[in-house]
Short mmCIF file of C-alpha atoms and ligand atoms in Angstrom, two decimals:
data_model
loop_
_atom_site.label_atom_id
_atom_site.label_comp_id
_atom_site.label_asym_id
_atom_site.label_seq_id
_atom_site.Cartn_x
_atom_site.Cartn_y
_atom_site.Cartn_z
CA UNK A 1 -94.15 -104.71 129.47
CA UNK A 2 -92.04 -101.61 130.46
CA UNK A 3 -91.15 -102.88 134.04
CA UNK A 4 -88.48 -105.45 133.36
CA UNK A 5 -86.66 -103.06 131.18
CA UNK A 6 -86.89 -100.45 133.70
CA UNK A 7 -85.62 -102.72 136.72
CA UNK A 8 -82.94 -103.72 134.27
CA UNK A 9 -81.88 -100.15 133.77
CA UNK A 10 -81.93 -99.24 137.36
CA UNK A 11 -79.92 -102.46 138.23
CA UNK A 12 -77.30 -101.65 135.62
CA UNK A 13 -77.15 -98.01 136.71
CA UNK A 14 -76.60 -99.13 140.42
CA UNK A 15 -73.73 -101.67 139.60
CA UNK A 16 -71.84 -99.17 137.63
CA UNK A 17 -72.28 -96.51 140.35
CA UNK A 18 -70.90 -99.25 142.61
CA UNK A 19 -67.87 -100.04 140.41
CA UNK A 20 -67.11 -96.30 139.83
CA UNK A 21 -67.07 -95.73 143.52
CA UNK A 22 -65.02 -98.77 144.28
CA UNK A 23 -62.30 -98.23 141.84
CA UNK A 24 -61.96 -94.33 141.69
CA UNK A 25 -63.53 -93.09 145.00
CA UNK A 26 -62.93 -95.45 147.89
CA UNK A 27 -59.43 -94.71 149.44
CA UNK A 28 -58.61 -98.25 150.36
CA UNK A 29 -58.82 -99.63 146.89
CA UNK A 30 -56.15 -99.86 144.28
CA UNK A 31 -58.05 -101.39 141.23
CA UNK A 32 -56.85 -98.75 138.68
CA UNK A 33 -53.10 -98.61 140.15
CA UNK A 34 -50.90 -98.57 143.16
CA UNK A 35 -51.22 -96.37 146.03
CA UNK A 36 -49.72 -95.89 149.56
CA UNK A 37 -52.93 -96.43 151.80
CA UNK A 38 -51.62 -98.18 155.06
CA UNK A 39 -48.36 -100.02 156.03
CA UNK A 40 -49.70 -102.59 158.50
CA UNK A 41 -46.19 -104.35 158.27
CA UNK A 42 -44.79 -101.41 160.15
CA UNK A 43 -46.60 -101.82 163.32
CA UNK A 44 -47.18 -98.97 165.58
CA UNK A 45 -45.98 -96.35 163.32
CA UNK A 46 -48.25 -93.94 161.61
CA UNK A 47 -47.93 -90.90 159.47
CA UNK A 48 -49.79 -87.55 159.62
CA UNK A 49 -51.07 -85.86 156.56
CA UNK A 50 -52.81 -82.30 155.88
CA UNK A 51 -54.40 -81.54 152.76
CA UNK A 52 -55.70 -78.56 150.88
CA UNK A 53 -53.23 -75.75 152.18
CA UNK A 54 -51.64 -73.63 153.00
CA UNK A 55 -53.95 -71.24 154.43
CA UNK A 56 -53.41 -68.00 156.38
CA UNK A 57 -55.83 -69.04 159.16
CA UNK A 58 -54.51 -72.35 160.28
CA UNK A 59 -51.27 -73.67 158.59
CA UNK A 60 -49.04 -71.82 160.93
CA UNK A 61 -51.09 -72.75 164.00
CA UNK A 62 -50.93 -76.34 163.02
CA UNK A 63 -46.78 -75.82 162.36
CA UNK A 64 -46.63 -74.47 165.95
CA UNK A 65 -48.21 -77.47 167.45
CA UNK A 66 -46.29 -79.87 165.40
CA UNK A 67 -43.22 -78.19 166.42
CA UNK A 68 -44.01 -77.97 170.16
CA UNK A 69 -44.91 -81.80 170.05
CA UNK A 70 -41.94 -82.86 167.68
CA UNK A 71 -44.50 -84.45 165.15
CA UNK A 72 -43.47 -84.72 161.28
CA UNK A 73 -46.12 -84.32 158.86
CA UNK A 74 -46.85 -84.23 155.27
CA UNK A 75 -48.57 -81.40 153.72
CA UNK A 76 -50.46 -81.84 150.05
CA UNK A 77 -50.76 -78.49 149.07
CA UNK A 78 -52.54 -76.84 146.13
CA UNK A 79 -50.28 -75.06 143.66
CA UNK A 80 -52.43 -72.00 143.55
CA UNK A 81 -52.17 -71.30 147.32
CA UNK A 82 -48.54 -72.31 147.53
CA UNK A 83 -48.07 -69.57 145.09
CA UNK A 84 -49.88 -67.03 147.18
CA UNK A 85 -48.31 -68.02 150.51
CA UNK A 86 -44.72 -69.16 149.63
CA UNK A 87 -43.31 -68.37 153.02
CA UNK A 88 -45.52 -70.79 154.78
CA UNK A 89 -44.52 -73.54 152.51
CA UNK A 90 -40.86 -72.86 153.30
CA UNK A 91 -41.41 -72.78 157.00
CA UNK A 92 -43.02 -76.39 156.79
CA UNK A 93 -39.88 -77.42 154.89
CA UNK A 94 -37.44 -75.71 157.41
CA UNK A 95 -39.23 -77.44 160.18
CA UNK A 96 -38.68 -80.99 158.58
CA UNK A 97 -42.01 -81.65 157.17
CA UNK A 98 -42.60 -83.20 153.50
CA UNK A 99 -44.51 -81.07 151.00
CA UNK A 100 -46.21 -82.94 148.42
CA UNK A 101 -48.69 -82.22 145.42
CA UNK A 102 -52.50 -82.02 145.69
CA UNK A 103 -53.14 -80.25 142.17
CA UNK A 104 -53.03 -76.70 141.42
CA UNK A 105 -56.74 -75.91 141.60
CA UNK A 106 -58.23 -78.99 143.40
CA UNK A 107 -60.48 -80.32 140.60
CA UNK A 108 -62.25 -83.78 140.61
CA UNK A 109 -60.15 -85.92 138.36
CA UNK A 110 -63.12 -88.08 137.12
CA UNK A 111 -63.54 -88.02 133.19
CA UNK A 112 -60.55 -85.71 132.78
CA UNK A 113 -58.22 -85.83 130.02
CA UNK A 114 -54.75 -87.25 130.69
CA UNK A 115 -53.26 -83.72 129.43
CA UNK A 116 -55.59 -81.76 131.93
CA UNK A 117 -54.58 -84.21 134.71
CA UNK A 118 -50.77 -83.51 133.72
CA UNK A 119 -51.11 -79.85 133.67
CA UNK A 120 -52.64 -79.77 137.07
CA UNK A 121 -49.84 -81.75 138.45
CA UNK A 122 -47.00 -80.15 136.59
CA UNK A 123 -48.15 -76.34 137.29
CA UNK A 124 -47.91 -77.41 141.04
CA UNK A 125 -44.57 -78.86 140.52
CA UNK A 126 -43.34 -75.87 138.83
CA UNK A 127 -44.55 -73.82 141.74
CA UNK A 128 -43.26 -75.97 144.45
CA UNK A 129 -39.63 -76.05 142.71
CA UNK A 130 -39.59 -72.27 142.78
CA UNK A 131 -40.81 -72.09 146.34
CA UNK A 132 -38.65 -74.94 147.87
CA UNK A 133 -36.24 -75.85 145.20
CA UNK A 134 -37.67 -79.21 144.91
CA UNK A 135 -39.99 -81.09 142.83
CA UNK A 136 -42.18 -83.36 145.15
CA UNK A 137 -42.32 -87.14 144.66
CA UNK A 138 -45.67 -87.64 146.16
CA UNK A 139 -49.27 -86.93 144.73
CA UNK A 140 -52.96 -87.17 146.40
CA UNK A 141 -55.83 -86.56 144.23
CA UNK A 142 -58.52 -84.15 145.53
CA UNK A 143 -61.21 -86.03 147.26
CA UNK A 144 -59.11 -89.31 146.68
CA UNK A 145 -60.59 -89.55 143.27
CA UNK A 146 -58.61 -91.36 140.66
CA UNK A 147 -58.96 -91.70 136.94
CA UNK A 148 -57.22 -93.61 134.22
CA UNK A 149 -54.93 -90.90 133.10
CA UNK A 150 -53.61 -90.25 136.31
CA UNK A 151 -51.58 -93.31 136.67
CA UNK A 152 -49.38 -92.84 133.40
CA UNK A 153 -49.00 -89.32 134.29
CA UNK A 154 -47.60 -90.30 137.71
CA UNK A 155 -45.50 -92.92 136.21
CA UNK A 156 -43.79 -90.76 133.73
CA UNK A 157 -42.84 -88.39 136.54
CA UNK A 158 -41.70 -90.98 138.83
CA UNK A 159 -44.20 -89.74 141.51
CA UNK A 160 -46.07 -91.90 143.98
CA UNK A 161 -49.67 -91.97 144.73
CA UNK A 162 -50.53 -91.46 148.41
CA UNK A 163 -54.08 -92.02 149.80
CA UNK A 164 -55.00 -92.54 153.43
CA UNK A 165 -56.51 -95.31 155.90
CA UNK A 166 -57.73 -93.04 158.67
CA UNK A 167 -59.55 -89.70 158.57
CA UNK A 168 -60.73 -87.39 161.10
CA UNK A 169 -63.49 -85.91 158.74
CA UNK A 170 -62.71 -82.58 159.87
CA UNK A 171 -64.52 -81.06 156.79
CA UNK A 172 -68.00 -81.96 158.66
CA UNK A 173 -67.10 -82.87 162.37
CA UNK A 174 -66.72 -80.91 165.52
CA UNK A 175 -63.73 -81.02 167.64
CA UNK A 176 -64.61 -83.79 169.74
CA UNK A 177 -65.69 -85.86 166.66
CA UNK A 178 -62.80 -85.14 164.70
CA UNK A 179 -60.48 -86.61 167.83
CA UNK A 180 -62.84 -89.53 168.30
CA UNK A 181 -63.02 -90.65 164.71
CA UNK A 182 -59.29 -90.23 163.89
CA UNK A 183 -58.53 -92.24 167.22
CA UNK A 184 -61.20 -94.90 166.22
CA UNK A 185 -59.58 -95.56 162.98
CA UNK A 186 -55.96 -95.86 164.21
CA UNK A 187 -54.24 -99.08 163.07
CA UNK A 188 -50.76 -100.36 162.64
CA UNK A 189 -49.13 -98.32 159.73
CA UNK A 190 -52.15 -95.94 159.60
CA UNK A 191 -52.07 -92.93 157.35
CA UNK A 192 -54.07 -90.08 159.06
CA UNK A 193 -55.78 -87.52 157.01
CA UNK A 194 -56.61 -84.06 158.39
CA UNK A 195 -56.98 -80.63 156.78
CA UNK A 196 -55.16 -77.22 156.99
CA UNK A 197 -57.60 -75.60 154.52
CA UNK A 198 -60.81 -76.67 152.89
CA UNK A 199 -60.62 -75.91 149.13
CA UNK A 200 -64.46 -76.63 148.97
CA UNK A 201 -64.82 -73.57 151.00
CA UNK A 202 -61.64 -71.65 151.81
CA UNK A 203 -63.45 -69.11 153.75
CA UNK A 204 -64.45 -71.82 156.41
CA UNK A 205 -62.42 -70.78 159.40
CA UNK A 206 -64.90 -72.32 161.70
CA UNK A 207 -63.77 -75.83 160.63
CA UNK A 208 -60.24 -74.92 160.15
CA UNK A 209 -60.18 -73.79 163.93
CA UNK A 210 -61.89 -77.20 164.79
CA UNK A 211 -59.00 -79.12 163.23
CA UNK A 212 -56.41 -76.76 165.21
CA UNK A 213 -58.19 -77.52 168.44
CA UNK A 214 -58.38 -81.15 167.84
CA UNK A 215 -54.72 -81.78 166.69
CA UNK A 216 -53.09 -81.58 170.34
CA UNK A 217 -55.59 -84.16 171.61
CA UNK A 218 -55.14 -86.54 168.53
CA UNK A 219 -51.48 -86.12 169.07
CA UNK A 220 -51.88 -86.93 172.59
CA UNK A 221 -54.26 -90.00 171.93
CA UNK A 222 -52.15 -91.61 169.24
CA UNK A 223 -49.06 -91.52 171.41
CA UNK A 224 -51.05 -92.85 174.49
CA UNK A 225 -52.46 -95.71 172.33
CA UNK A 226 -48.56 -96.62 171.87
CA UNK A 227 -48.03 -95.33 168.26
CA UNK A 228 -45.05 -93.16 166.88
CA UNK A 229 -45.48 -90.41 164.10
CA UNK A 230 -42.95 -90.96 161.54
CA UNK A 231 -41.70 -89.26 158.56
CA UNK A 232 -43.70 -90.37 155.42
CA UNK A 233 -40.24 -91.74 153.91
CA UNK A 234 -40.19 -94.65 156.34
CA UNK A 235 -43.68 -95.51 154.80
CA UNK A 236 -42.09 -95.48 151.28
CA UNK A 237 -39.17 -97.47 151.76
CA UNK A 238 -39.81 -101.11 150.91
CA UNK A 239 -38.60 -103.44 153.64
ZN1 ZN B 301 -58.27 -81.98 149.03
#
């Protein structure tokens, strides 16, 4: 009989798929190694993060809004774009924001060799040191994807892994839903994920405009709910 074998194969496949997703892709799990996801112990403090930039179309608009509202943020930038747009990165630093590493070319890190992961991180560290004078201490993998070789690479460089606990899903949502989903996910010590570019489709200016339009409403909503935006450094210090 073929059926029991076939059902067995499908079951094993589903279980392996679930384990892979749980350990390597789900942002809230730390099976493979430590990561900052949320700091519930810090009460009504939250951190705002932007991935995938810098971009010509929206990073500066976001910086304007952050400056006008006195909100600190952390930008997880891609080396290839920081290299192309160094002035925007320098502006973010001069306005008090934190710059962090989001790889050079934004690959999925699954099934990658340790040397490949190290190269993506080091190339970006080199670019950012040239642009800002400092080597970042924080890393966020593209798509939140983690793989075994990532952890030793980060340990060797004394870098910390930062994921997120709250997303506006701005790669697919319209403006109202970005605001709604972000505020819905708000909890004590949340790390909020938005984007100032979309590496999957950097020409996607429509979605970037949506994030820019959503941001003032998010800032407003977060503050009305009694939360304060703090620099990422407050989330890293152990109590
Ligand atoms: Zn990304």
